[in-house]
Amino acid sequence: MTTASDTPALNIALLGGGTVGSQVARILTENADALTQRIGTRLNLTKILVRNPQATRDYELPTEYYTDDVDEVFEGADIVVELMGGIDPARELVLRAINQGASVVTGNKALLATHGNELYEAAAEAGVQLSFEASVGGAIPILRPLRDSLSGDKITRIMGIVNGTTNYILDEMDSTGASFNDALAEAQRLGYAEADPTADVGGADAAAKAAILAHLAFHSPFTLDQVYTEGIAEISDLDHKAAADAGYVIKLLAIVEELDDPAGVVLRVHPTLLPREHPLAAVRGAYNAVFVEAENAGELMFYGPGAGGAATASAVMGDVTSIAKRKLRGGPGRTHTARRELECLDIGEATTRYMVVVRAADASGVLAKVAGTFAEHNVSIKSMNQTPDQDSNDERQTALLAFVTHRAKEAQLAKTLEATKQLDVVDEVLSVMRVEGK
Amino acid sequence: MTTASDTPALNIALLGGGTVGSQVARILTENADALTQRIGTRLNLTKILVRNPQATRDYELPTEYYTDDVDEVFEGADIVVELMGGIDPARELVLRAINQGASVVTGNKALLATHGNELYEAAAEAGVQLSFEASVGGAIPILRPLRDSLSGDKITRIMGIVNGTTNYILDEMDSTGASFNDALAEAQRLGYAEADPTADVGGADAAAKAAILAHLAFHSPFTLDQVYTEGIAEISDLDHKAAADAGYVIKLLAIVEELDDPAGVVLRVHPTLLPREHPLAAVRGAYNAVFVEAENAGELMFYGPGAGGAATASAVMGDVTSIAKRKLRGGPGRTHTARRELECLDIGEATTRYMVVVRAADASGVLAKVAGTFAEHNVSIKSMNQTPDQDSNDERQTALLAFVTHRAKEAQLAKTLEATKQLDVVDEVLSVMRVEGK
């Protein structure tokens, strides 16, 4: 029988010594014996590429591990773990690793969502593996189940809470009634939000993850710029109140789905109302969860911490050990090259439900007029709730009408809203939000 | 480039044509083209072994597919899918498939929980794959994430709602106030419970899944008979009321955990109180969910339909396509042979929290006496709630005292209860339930 001591160790080079990189270094060194036993060979952390080898870090290894010399890091590396983030120089370094015959593990969603196809193809050509479980949902095993466990099924739709910062902020606003600015400040104080929260709050981070999820679910190449993106900064107090009154919570969801007519996929990130009893509605604080609908499996959900050094490092280490085990067994690795060429459709083709709140004259016949406009554009109304308007005055008595529609195309809704605004009984469309879940 | 038409088809033989088998046959035939495109070769369903080839089925293939001739079914099979259930002749047929060099996919939890090690070792020796995602949690991808995604982490504990029948019954009792018998009858009417519900209600089904989960989480061989098992038939109305009053729901959980002192694992299935805000508490109806605690990843949850023909077939097909893809790539398959030899500890070593309800004299000093007995045996009390006793009478005024403890060993609690019963102020210990979650 072959034992671990007979087998040459595998050299692991780490690019980046930040929050996640430090934790990967910790696990590789502290758990070395358990990993050797589990894998059948030793994982040998060789060097860590950092900008400043002298800086202090969360988890400190002896100084000889740290270097800013790229050649030194790549020397003899069997697996390169890229955790530096950003596009440059990450892209160039990942390509260099692939071309030298090393397998790559990365958690870099921005890189994958912009240059993923170039990297997948380079890896397939070089016969090395490129794994990136940590790029979506932190510690949550989601990419491997999508690729492997559901490979005999047809995924129709994925809805994910894939950004912990915005989920924390929305949860705070929902549960404590905090304003957006107060909730953001609290998230920053707790380290859930960065000093510049634009990428999280504006939805770009979730959009990158949507592109990666769509790639794995639909086996086609997608990029960040194909994702329709709305962030959470524009959500008003009225939006929150209307949602809560109707029994919904607001979540920032990344939604990717395959449509039949016209054929293609829609990729979108936007604030979404979910019924309180939906499994995603119960995802609190900075947690992440990915809800998957498949033709045969039905509804699945994967839940866990979406960020954090140790949690994300767990996903990285899962990829590293899987690659190591495959290297030991021999045989070629898996590839991620696209096998289909699905079209990415305009947001106008997306079908969803909507909540629309309008300020209208408080008079008889108003509901009939508004409902008539919806009907004209084939947007069917599921429910309506009228509440007094606090801005109503003697001059003009007004009320707030909150409509929830059945499913309709975005393009149809846009026309409906246009026509509704023209009605003389309607003062203003105050809120338009998308609604998902049953 | 190699195309699907260049590659010889893989022959799939199906053992069993029941609820799940029918759906696997449907997917293999209806989705043949999509599967071919995804895998790179054709999956060719050859024969289906059934007891009665003339019987009518959920999904009907032309009669030439069905046979009761074992030799005919095994002829030329590359992958054998065993969905007949039970030990005999499933065990013998799986071994025959392995020995003929076919890979095997099975959803047979009873077989794996009793003869798993024999089968894993036979598969490793023959160099074939044995996959069994469908054996735990139906459609939920849980075994692959445990084995692969978390392979660089250390799993410390798994708590699973892995039996849909009992979850449906408990959820009905909790949400509608139905009695156990009424909820069971409703479950039977809806097809969630079998005419003889013993294996579900008594916990044996969940126990088999606990043994399989423990095998994958702790890399050691475990069998069904090592799982401490209590079912749900003994849960009383008083248990339900006490749980609800204290903000808990009752779930039948399969819990497997690794302990340090003494070193080993405890495997247990029993009704468990969970705080209503725990992610597992929100798992309704016949759904399943597996909650995983790992050293670095933290808390993860995998949720989905735990049964049903199409859903379970999705998991089977995930295994089939993964094996097919690996066969095409070449290289040896993965093995499931145990790599550690962890001891299975007695339930007395398990550490959990408890809710204990006693009927005691409604007099001063009673709480002090009962609390003193707990303290003597090192069981620390977290909270106590006293309610009037409806059976109290003039002769002897009594009250119900509901204690929730901090974590303590089962053995300590047993001694505490023994001593509590001896107290002259205590009439009766009415309810003892285990409590998990924060």
Tab-separated table of C-alpha atoms in Angstrom, chain A residues 23 26-27 31 35 37-39 133 139-142 144-145 147-155 219 279 282 287 291 294-305 310-315 317-319 321-322 325-326 329-335 339-340, chain B residues 23 26-27 31 35 37-39 133 139-142 144-145 147-155 219 279 282 287 291 294-305 310-315 317-319 321-322 325-326 329-335 339-340:
chain	number	residue	atom	x	y	z
A	23	GLN	CA	-6.533	31.788	7.120
A	26	ARG	CA	-3.087	28.938	9.021
A	27	ILE	CA	-5.066	25.848	7.993
A	31	ASN	CA	-3.823	21.195	10.178
A	35	LEU	CA	-4.728	17.011	5.823
A	37	GLN	CA	-3.832	11.749	6.496
A	38	ARG	CA	-6.972	12.701	4.587
A	39	ILE	CA	-5.339	13.346	1.214
A	133	GLU	CA	-15.833	27.534	-4.910
A	139	ALA	CA	-18.046	28.882	2.788
A	140	ILE	CA	-21.236	27.559	1.207
A	141	PRO	CA	-20.637	24.613	-1.092
A	142	ILE	CA	-22.708	25.767	-4.043
A	144	ARG	CA	-19.713	21.950	-6.899
A	145	PRO	CA	-23.323	20.859	-6.267
A	147	ARG	CA	-21.808	21.378	-11.495
A	148	ASP	CA	-21.795	17.798	-10.226
A	149	SER	CA	-24.809	16.894	-8.107
A	150	LEU	CA	-27.304	18.557	-10.437
A	151	SER	CA	-25.526	17.551	-13.633
A	152	GLY	CA	-28.287	15.055	-14.471
A	153	ASP	CA	-31.056	17.592	-13.886
A	154	LYS	CA	-32.045	20.846	-15.567
A	155	ILE	CA	-31.612	23.980	-13.486
A	219	HIS	CA	-23.116	25.914	-19.229
A	279	PRO	CA	-36.858	29.995	2.906
A	282	ALA	CA	-35.369	33.680	6.967
A	287	TYR	CA	-25.507	35.131	6.037
A	291	PHE	CA	-32.059	28.921	-3.714
A	294	ALA	CA	-34.439	22.399	-10.918
A	295	GLU	CA	-36.815	20.461	-13.128
A	296	ASN	CA	-36.604	17.220	-11.145
A	297	ALA	CA	-34.973	18.127	-7.826
A	298	GLY	CA	-37.529	20.843	-7.142
A	299	GLU	CA	-36.473	23.562	-4.706
A	300	LEU	CA	-33.117	23.349	-2.960
A	301	MET	CA	-31.390	25.846	-0.701
A	302	PHE	CA	-27.755	26.168	0.348
A	303	TYR	CA	-27.130	28.361	3.386
A	304	GLY	CA	-24.077	29.555	5.311
A	305	PRO	CA	-21.608	32.344	6.058
A	310	ALA	CA	-11.841	31.255	8.077
A	311	ALA	CA	-15.163	30.434	6.386
A	312	THR	CA	-13.951	31.453	2.926
A	313	ALA	CA	-10.673	29.650	3.564
A	314	SER	CA	-12.691	26.463	4.173
A	315	ALA	CA	-14.045	26.654	0.610
A	317	MET	CA	-9.190	24.355	1.138
A	318	GLY	CA	-11.979	22.137	-0.240
A	319	ASP	CA	-10.798	23.013	-3.739
A	321	THR	CA	-7.676	19.087	-1.312
A	322	SER	CA	-9.915	17.982	-4.195
A	325	LYS	CA	-6.558	14.056	-4.372
A	326	ARG	CA	-7.094	14.085	-8.101
A	329	ARG	CA	-5.149	9.450	-8.380
A	330	GLY	CA	-3.912	10.632	-11.745
A	331	GLY	CA	-6.120	11.249	-14.752
A	332	PRO	CA	-7.121	14.581	-16.244
A	333	GLY	CA	-9.031	17.223	-14.325
A	334	ARG	CA	-12.436	18.694	-14.986
A	335	THR	CA	-12.888	21.656	-17.205
A	339	ARG	CA	-20.846	23.720	-23.794
A	340	ARG	CA	-23.824	25.795	-24.908
B	23	GLN	CA	-38.353	8.513	-12.800
B	26	ARG	CA	-38.023	8.723	-17.638
B	27	ILE	CA	-35.089	11.151	-17.334
B	31	ASN	CA	-33.656	13.938	-21.612
B	35	LEU	CA	-27.602	14.494	-21.278
B	37	GLN	CA	-24.622	17.047	-24.947
B	38	ARG	CA	-23.710	17.644	-21.327
B	39	ILE	CA	-21.695	14.477	-20.771
B	133	GLU	CA	-26.142	10.757	-3.031
B	139	ALA	CA	-32.643	15.508	-3.932
B	140	ILE	CA	-30.435	17.515	-1.574
B	141	PRO	CA	-26.801	17.480	-2.594
B	142	ILE	CA	-25.276	16.713	0.795
B	144	ARG	CA	-20.747	15.260	-2.220
B	145	PRO	CA	-20.319	18.584	-0.379
B	147	ARG	CA	-16.853	14.572	0.974
B	148	ASP	CA	-15.409	17.144	-1.427
B	149	SER	CA	-16.232	20.741	-0.564
B	150	LEU	CA	-15.508	20.289	3.144
B	151	SER	CA	-12.540	17.990	2.648
B	152	GLY	CA	-10.112	20.726	3.747
B	153	ASP	CA	-12.115	21.522	6.866
B	154	LYS	CA	-12.996	19.583	10.018
B	155	ILE	CA	-16.654	18.703	10.460
B	219	HIS	CA	-14.102	9.019	7.544
B	279	PRO	CA	-32.603	27.526	10.562
B	282	ALA	CA	-38.149	26.690	9.661
B	287	TYR	CA	-38.888	18.857	3.481
B	291	PHE	CA	-27.206	21.453	9.236
B	294	ALA	CA	-17.380	22.766	10.659
B	295	GLU	CA	-14.326	24.236	12.324
B	296	ASN	CA	-13.643	26.848	9.651
B	297	ALA	CA	-16.793	27.013	7.527
B	298	GLY	CA	-18.995	27.618	10.559
B	299	GLU	CA	-22.677	26.739	10.150
B	300	LEU	CA	-23.978	25.516	6.810
B	301	MET	CA	-27.400	24.210	5.871
B	302	PHE	CA	-28.562	22.153	2.889
B	303	TYR	CA	-32.315	22.153	2.287
B	304	GLY	CA	-34.682	20.480	-0.163
B	305	PRO	CA	-37.225	17.739	-0.852
B	310	ALA	CA	-38.456	12.855	-9.530
B	311	ALA	CA	-36.499	14.621	-6.774
B	312	THR	CA	-34.677	11.473	-5.684
B	313	ALA	CA	-34.085	10.572	-9.333
B	314	SER	CA	-32.320	13.938	-9.744
B	315	ALA	CA	-29.743	12.877	-7.140
B	317	MET	CA	-28.815	11.132	-12.170
B	318	GLY	CA	-26.188	13.468	-10.664
B	319	ASP	CA	-24.222	10.389	-9.607
B	321	THR	CA	-23.548	11.652	-14.998
B	322	SER	CA	-20.563	12.239	-12.690
B	325	LYS	CA	-17.994	12.001	-17.158
B	326	ARG	CA	-15.196	10.417	-15.165
B	329	ARG	CA	-11.998	11.453	-18.903
B	330	GLY	CA	-10.343	8.232	-17.785
B	331	GLY	CA	-8.429	7.810	-14.557
B	332	PRO	CA	-9.504	5.945	-11.450
B	333	GLY	CA	-12.597	6.830	-9.468
B	334	ARG	CA	-12.922	7.977	-5.904
B	335	THR	CA	-13.236	5.530	-3.081
B	339	ARG	CA	-9.360	6.324	6.672
B	340	ARG	CA	-9.771	6.616	10.426
